[in-house]
């Protein structure tokens, strides 16, 4: 657990992420309350100093429900504690909790596959960083277009072949070549989902999920 704590804790409050919120420009994640308060006096990321937005930094914040569900699953009792805190807060004010959501599954061992319901909502997006694999340099005659943005967010249910199709068109891959997608030096099966890749290769690593693309001659 100690090995992954740094990935599920907010660097601003040093506590576990609550209402996980990600900066779209650099994909660093914080507690919603922490990052909103921070950006009231500063327009750059507190970790990497990337400018979030010159005048309205709050516009480039997005809820990261995928990360929040992971935190709740890995930290026993956190969801219940946060739920009770919210109930007390809104009860004292006679208001309804606008963020009320069904609880996630009970915490499970990190070696166990998550349920099929995990990552099932349309708004559950994964943060990706797409980079060329070092072997792309082995094909100097192939001139690929540069990606305008190497950071992106995709549905956790998206399959590798969908991401591959997107990259083939964005990179303008010549017809005589095709792409392999790689994560942590593992070639990804075309039907694997981003959810499966995250849980298989990246659960204990710092987000975003890094995927490399490799060129190879197309078989005739």
Short mmCIF file of C-alpha atoms in Angstrom, two decimals:
data_model
loop_
_atom_site.label_atom_id
_atom_site.label_comp_id
_atom_site.label_asym_id
_atom_site.label_seq_id
_atom_site.Cartn_x
_atom_site.Cartn_y
_atom_site.Cartn_z
CA UNK A 1 0.00 0.00 0.00
CA UNK A 2 2.84 2.39 0.81
CA UNK A 3 4.14 2.02 -2.74
CA UNK A 4 0.97 3.43 -4.27
CA UNK A 5 0.01 6.01 -1.62
CA UNK A 6 1.81 8.77 -3.48
CA UNK A 7 -0.44 8.16 -6.49
CA UNK A 8 -3.75 8.39 -4.65
CA UNK A 9 -2.99 11.30 -2.31
CA UNK A 10 -3.46 15.02 -2.88
CA UNK A 11 -0.18 16.94 -2.83
CA UNK A 12 -1.95 20.04 -1.50
CA UNK A 13 -3.50 18.59 1.66
CA UNK A 14 -1.41 15.38 1.97
CA UNK A 15 -4.61 13.37 2.40
CA UNK A 16 -6.30 10.80 0.20
CA UNK A 17 -8.04 12.23 -2.85
CA UNK A 18 -11.63 13.32 -2.25
CA UNK A 19 -13.72 14.47 -5.23
CA UNK A 20 -10.66 13.81 -7.38
CA UNK A 21 -10.29 16.61 -9.93
CA UNK A 22 -7.79 16.68 -12.79
CA UNK A 23 -6.19 19.63 -14.57
CA UNK A 24 -6.77 19.01 -18.28
CA UNK A 25 -3.58 20.78 -19.37
CA UNK A 26 -1.15 18.54 -17.46
CA UNK A 27 -3.35 15.75 -16.02
CA UNK A 28 -2.28 16.17 -12.40
CA UNK A 29 -5.03 15.30 -9.91
CA UNK A 30 -6.04 16.87 -6.58
CA UNK A 31 -8.97 17.06 -4.19
CA UNK A 32 -11.60 19.32 -5.72
CA UNK A 33 -11.74 21.64 -2.73
CA UNK A 34 -7.94 21.89 -2.56
CA UNK A 35 -7.32 22.72 -6.21
CA UNK A 36 -10.25 25.15 -6.47
CA UNK A 37 -8.97 27.06 -3.43
CA UNK A 38 -5.41 27.01 -4.77
CA UNK A 39 -6.41 28.34 -8.20
CA UNK A 40 -8.16 31.31 -6.65
CA UNK A 41 -4.74 32.88 -6.11
CA UNK A 42 -2.59 31.12 -8.72
CA UNK A 43 -3.18 30.06 -12.34
CA UNK A 44 -0.56 27.30 -12.60
CA UNK A 45 -0.40 23.64 -11.53
CA UNK A 46 1.06 23.29 -8.01
CA UNK A 47 3.10 20.26 -9.11
CA UNK A 48 4.53 21.10 -12.55
CA UNK A 49 3.73 24.86 -12.78
CA UNK A 50 2.00 24.41 -16.15
CA UNK A 51 -0.34 27.36 -16.73
CA UNK A 52 -3.87 26.01 -16.29
CA UNK A 53 -5.56 29.03 -17.91
CA UNK A 54 -4.37 32.61 -18.15
CA UNK A 55 -7.53 34.16 -16.71
CA UNK A 56 -10.04 31.43 -15.75
CA UNK A 57 -8.14 28.34 -14.53
CA UNK A 58 -11.28 26.69 -13.14
CA UNK A 59 -12.46 26.14 -16.71
CA UNK A 60 -9.73 23.53 -17.20
CA UNK A 61 -10.66 21.30 -14.28
CA UNK A 62 -12.51 18.02 -14.79
CA UNK A 63 -13.86 15.50 -12.25
CA UNK A 64 -11.84 12.28 -12.32
CA UNK A 65 -14.34 9.65 -11.20
CA UNK A 66 -12.14 6.81 -12.37
CA UNK A 67 -9.35 7.88 -10.01
CA UNK A 68 -11.82 8.50 -7.19
CA UNK A 69 -13.28 5.00 -7.48
CA UNK A 70 -9.76 3.55 -7.40
CA UNK A 71 -9.01 5.51 -4.21
CA UNK A 72 -12.19 4.29 -2.54
CA UNK A 73 -11.39 0.70 -3.46
CA UNK A 74 -7.83 0.87 -2.16
CA UNK A 75 -8.53 2.71 1.11
CA UNK A 76 -10.92 0.76 3.38
CA UNK A 77 -13.44 2.96 5.15
CA UNK A 78 -12.65 6.16 3.24
CA UNK A 79 -15.91 6.20 1.28
CA UNK A 80 -18.00 5.64 4.42
CA UNK A 81 -16.08 8.33 6.32
CA UNK A 82 -16.49 10.86 3.51
CA UNK A 83 -20.18 9.94 3.06
CA UNK A 84 -20.87 10.52 6.77
CA UNK A 85 -18.97 13.82 6.73
CA UNK A 86 -21.05 15.03 3.78
CA UNK A 87 -24.30 13.94 5.41
CA UNK A 88 -23.47 15.90 8.57
CA UNK A 89 -22.49 18.96 6.53
CA UNK A 90 -25.68 19.10 4.47
CA UNK A 91 -27.93 18.04 7.37
CA UNK A 92 -26.72 20.99 9.44
CA UNK A 93 -27.66 23.28 6.56
CA UNK A 94 -30.93 21.58 5.67
CA UNK A 95 -29.76 20.91 2.12
CA UNK A 96 -29.52 17.86 -0.15
CA UNK A 97 -26.07 16.62 -1.19
CA UNK A 98 -25.74 17.51 -4.92
CA UNK A 99 -22.94 14.98 -5.33
CA UNK A 100 -24.74 11.96 -3.92
CA UNK A 101 -23.59 8.81 -5.74
CA UNK A 102 -24.04 5.09 -5.13
CA UNK A 103 -21.11 3.63 -3.17
CA UNK A 104 -18.43 1.67 -5.01
CA UNK A 105 -17.84 -1.99 -4.27
CA UNK A 106 -16.24 -2.95 -0.98
CA UNK A 107 -12.46 -2.56 -1.08
CA UNK A 108 -10.70 -5.47 -2.72
CA UNK A 109 -7.16 -6.71 -2.85
CA UNK A 110 -5.24 -4.96 -5.64
CA UNK A 111 -4.43 -8.28 -7.23
CA UNK A 112 -8.12 -9.02 -7.77
CA UNK A 113 -9.94 -7.93 -10.92
CA UNK A 114 -12.45 -5.15 -10.36
CA UNK A 115 -16.12 -5.86 -11.03
CA UNK A 116 -17.64 -5.40 -14.46
CA UNK A 117 -19.52 -2.37 -13.13
CA UNK A 118 -16.28 -0.50 -12.40
CA UNK A 119 -15.55 2.30 -14.90
CA UNK A 120 -19.02 1.74 -16.43
CA UNK A 121 -20.31 5.31 -16.54
CA UNK A 122 -19.97 7.38 -19.70
CA UNK A 123 -18.24 10.17 -17.78
CA UNK A 124 -15.47 7.85 -16.52
CA UNK A 125 -12.49 8.87 -18.57
CA UNK A 126 -8.87 7.79 -18.37
CA UNK A 127 -6.00 10.20 -18.79
CA UNK A 128 -3.58 9.09 -21.50
CA UNK A 129 -0.18 10.22 -22.66
CA UNK A 130 0.68 8.96 -26.15
CA UNK A 131 4.33 8.90 -27.21
CA UNK A 132 6.35 7.38 -30.09
CA UNK A 133 8.28 4.24 -29.16
CA UNK A 134 12.06 4.46 -29.48
CA UNK A 135 11.90 1.99 -32.39
CA UNK A 136 10.07 4.53 -34.56
CA UNK A 137 13.51 5.97 -35.27
CA UNK A 138 14.31 2.72 -37.10
CA UNK A 139 12.14 3.97 -39.99
CA UNK A 140 13.73 7.31 -40.92
CA UNK A 141 12.07 7.31 -44.34
CA UNK A 142 8.59 7.35 -42.79
CA UNK A 143 7.54 10.89 -42.00
CA UNK A 144 4.74 10.84 -39.44
CA UNK A 145 2.72 13.89 -38.48
CA UNK A 146 3.24 15.15 -34.94
CA UNK A 147 0.35 14.90 -32.52
CA UNK A 148 -0.91 18.36 -31.65
CA UNK A 149 -1.61 17.13 -28.13
CA UNK A 150 0.00 14.04 -26.66
CA UNK A 151 -2.26 14.19 -23.60
CA UNK A 152 -5.85 13.06 -24.05
CA UNK A 153 -8.79 11.60 -22.16
CA UNK A 154 -10.76 8.62 -23.45
CA UNK A 155 -13.54 6.41 -22.18
CA UNK A 156 -12.18 3.62 -20.01
CA UNK A 157 -14.28 1.25 -22.13
CA UNK A 158 -12.56 2.25 -25.39
CA UNK A 159 -10.65 -0.58 -27.06
CA UNK A 160 -7.07 -0.54 -28.33
CA UNK A 161 -8.22 -0.80 -31.94
CA UNK A 162 -10.21 2.44 -31.53
CA UNK A 163 -7.19 4.31 -30.21
CA UNK A 164 -5.07 2.77 -32.96
CA UNK A 165 -7.53 3.92 -35.66
CA UNK A 166 -7.41 7.45 -34.22
CA UNK A 167 -3.60 7.51 -34.19
CA UNK A 168 -3.24 6.07 -37.70
CA UNK A 169 -5.28 8.98 -39.04
CA UNK A 170 -3.75 11.68 -36.85
CA UNK A 171 -0.18 10.54 -37.60
CA UNK A 172 -0.93 9.95 -41.30
CA UNK A 173 0.62 6.48 -41.22
CA UNK A 174 1.47 5.35 -44.79
CA UNK A 175 -0.58 2.48 -46.21
CA UNK A 176 2.47 0.18 -46.26
CA UNK A 177 2.80 0.42 -42.47
CA UNK A 178 0.68 -0.16 -39.41
CA UNK A 179 0.91 0.54 -35.70
CA UNK A 180 1.37 -1.57 -32.62
CA UNK A 181 0.43 0.03 -29.31
CA UNK A 182 2.61 -0.71 -26.31
CA UNK A 183 2.23 -0.19 -22.56
CA UNK A 184 5.15 -0.89 -20.25
CA UNK A 185 6.80 -2.76 -23.16
CA UNK A 186 3.76 -5.03 -23.55
CA UNK A 187 2.18 -5.11 -27.01
CA UNK A 188 -1.54 -4.49 -26.52
CA UNK A 189 -4.22 -6.75 -28.00
CA UNK A 190 -6.58 -4.90 -30.29
CA UNK A 191 -9.66 -5.84 -28.25
CA UNK A 192 -8.24 -4.92 -24.83
CA UNK A 193 -9.98 -1.99 -23.17
CA UNK A 194 -8.21 0.93 -21.54
CA UNK A 195 -9.72 -0.25 -18.26
CA UNK A 196 -8.00 -3.61 -18.64
CA UNK A 197 -4.69 -1.99 -19.58
CA UNK A 198 -4.79 0.36 -16.60
CA UNK A 199 -5.52 -2.42 -14.15
CA UNK A 200 -3.00 -4.80 -15.73
CA UNK A 201 0.00 -2.53 -16.19
CA UNK A 202 -0.52 0.86 -14.56
CA UNK A 203 -2.50 0.59 -11.33
CA UNK A 204 0.54 1.19 -9.11
CA UNK A 205 2.06 3.88 -11.30
CA UNK A 206 1.59 7.62 -11.48
CA UNK A 207 -1.08 8.74 -13.98
CA UNK A 208 -1.45 9.43 -16.83
CA UNK A 209 -1.44 6.02 -18.50
CA UNK A 210 1.45 6.12 -20.98
CA UNK A 211 1.00 4.30 -24.28
CA UNK A 212 3.66 4.16 -27.00
CA UNK A 213 3.07 3.51 -30.68
CA UNK A 214 5.43 1.38 -32.80
CA UNK A 215 5.69 1.25 -36.58
CA UNK A 216 5.89 -2.01 -38.47
CA UNK A 217 5.57 -2.96 -42.16
CA UNK A 218 2.09 -4.11 -43.09
CA UNK A 219 1.90 -7.77 -44.10
CA UNK A 220 0.69 -8.14 -47.68
#
